């Protein structure tokens, strides 16, 4: 017989088996379907990170936009993005203009500007976006047309876009107050321009003279980008390649990619979606494989009698494996293909949720093609086939008589390899949670602590029957002590069927462990960050701005106020650290701050562990304990960093401190950081009063000193800490969204397996009633079993999560107490109980609907292979 004919016969047999045992395969179908939906959504996000974007606005008339590289190249990995805009030397304009095919090269700069109304309020851009000032020549890059007035000719003249002029209520000849940072000046409106095709959506534009625009940037010898107009007949893509080859250190953008040069947040969004979809999608593939394997194992377990009969009539183990593989392929194919449709909808829900928390811009659109749909289908098929093979290997090797015996009475012992592996994983998981976080330095301590939960979950999966039997022995009599006959039957049944109980309970245990591990690791880190931010702040007052930031010269102004002891300007950014040359360079992104080391201890307490923070000047750096451990850096060592705009530096470590979660893992000299940020503005100024000074009088004096700066605010230290906590809420919200999806899938898997395991006991219910048990007693038995299932799952799931949570707390704070909100834990327990209770009792009630007069027939029919009742379908 040919292999093709055998394959067709195997598939036909598989379809016949599935059709006859629909209930036994519905659970696997549902698990694959929802898994395919999640993987499809992640695939669409990944593709969108490469192909989607937003529409170009000010650069729509430019053929090529030339900028500096905005990411650090990394082999075989996602290139990490720079947090700030990387700029170009001004002389690059002439170099680009000399490239053949370039008709005109125009320099462009972005100046963050705030328009101050007569009432002292700051007028925002459309939808709360930014206002940016530019040089007049850059209007050619967007083909702006001058609707009224004339171009700016002097340093105190400005042209507004039409939408901004309308919102501000100004016309040609009017005066406007513009703040660059916190420095305010009055400008005369000489003209109003309009963008062809409509108003600006993501920004408001103001145009100064070219010299004035560069002066306002604070770095007149640097530019943000170069807009190129191509000569007639020259292809933009070919011209971009020619410019990159002729001018070193440049990147050309054409077509839709021009918006990435125009909007810095677009590149960050692409990087965010790429890293998130790869990490979360990869984790979901593993979880889906475990869930599908557990579901298929339960399905195969319920078919032992049928498989034993097949072996008895001559079927070989290879043929049994081929039949199960074919069944799995058919079910997984239908589930994976149908799952891509809800997966497309889920991707849009992801996008809307990310927009809501501010992680993705509202005008970022998704890109959908067949590629992520095919990839999700293939991954689900591979995962299901692997899960089905793992579930069927042992059964296929059983002798017919052994299989018939196991179908009647579960074997008391587990295989030695399974027991050995499970018992070895327990000390490994405990060591990863309790011991290694003390021993390891840096980020690896928290990572290994999180991995301990997975080690213990694998141990629970291997030792499930043994652990459930022990849990039943301990919990059964106590939970069912007042349930009479039903409670006795529940305890006895759970002891005798611990394998079935373990297979049905594993997804519930996994859900509790992952829910507790993910949620409470986040609350531990967030609580530690908030505490460290509050404890590190010694300042009496904090000066902030309602505009883009605080101008650096405000610090000197406040130092001259009587009663002020110290003023520390703080600028925030993110840096990239390169380390680990032995096995290939590794890159980590760290939150960083720039501060002045002089008198820093009066305004900020970093909890220095080693070194001297007052030496922070010039080419030096202070690292948090975690960052120093990750980079393998000690006092006096030099570390390789890239500043926010990509500038490489190699500073020397002068201090190691504890409170990196609250203030940032890298602390650098203030001026070094400030010169390499996009806006070159401070986040805040920390002000400490002279000891014994009247704080009320000092606050009044400070407000008087900055009275001419309408965007400056003098706040209390508590307000600043609260504002910083709110600023990190978006990252926490993204984690909660992903955890909700993961836990939602596990909740579906929990209901799925519990319903399947309960409904498949139709014959057992029939036999119990035939020997005299009443419906009330059977339901009492099921309630007793549900109590055991939920209690055992909560106990084992919690125990599996505890080492990882303690290890995370050790790694982050060097304490043994993670932050576990009691209400959040009770919510996890309540949801687990609700899922288990509803799934088991509802399916049991449905399975017991036939009348007693028909139960004898059903009980005998259930023994026949291929019968619907034996497969659990009602």
Coordinates of C-alpha atoms in Angstrom, one line a residue, residues 304-317 319-320 395-396 398-404:
X304 CA -7.6 4.1 26.9
X305 CA -10.2 1.4 26.5
X306 CA -10.6 2.2 22.8
X307 CA -6.9 2.3 22.2
X308 CA -6.4 -0.9 24.1
X309 CA -8.9 -2.7 21.9
X310 CA -7.1 -1.3 18.8
X311 CA -3.9 -2.8 20.0
X312 CA -5.6 -6.0 20.8
X313 CA -6.8 -6.5 17.2
X314 CA -3.3 -5.9 15.8
X315 CA -2.7 -2.1 15.7
X316 CA 1.0 -1.3 16.2
X317 CA 2.3 1.5 18.4
X319 CA -0.2 3.1 13.8
X320 CA -1.7 4.3 17.1
X395 CA -0.3 5.1 25.7
X396 CA 0.9 3.8 22.4
X398 CA 1.3 0.1 26.6
X399 CA 0.3 -3.5 26.1
X400 CA -3.4 -4.1 25.4
X401 CA -4.0 -5.7 28.8
X402 CA -2.2 -3.0 30.7
X403 CA -4.2 -0.3 28.8
X404 CA -7.5 -2.0 29.7

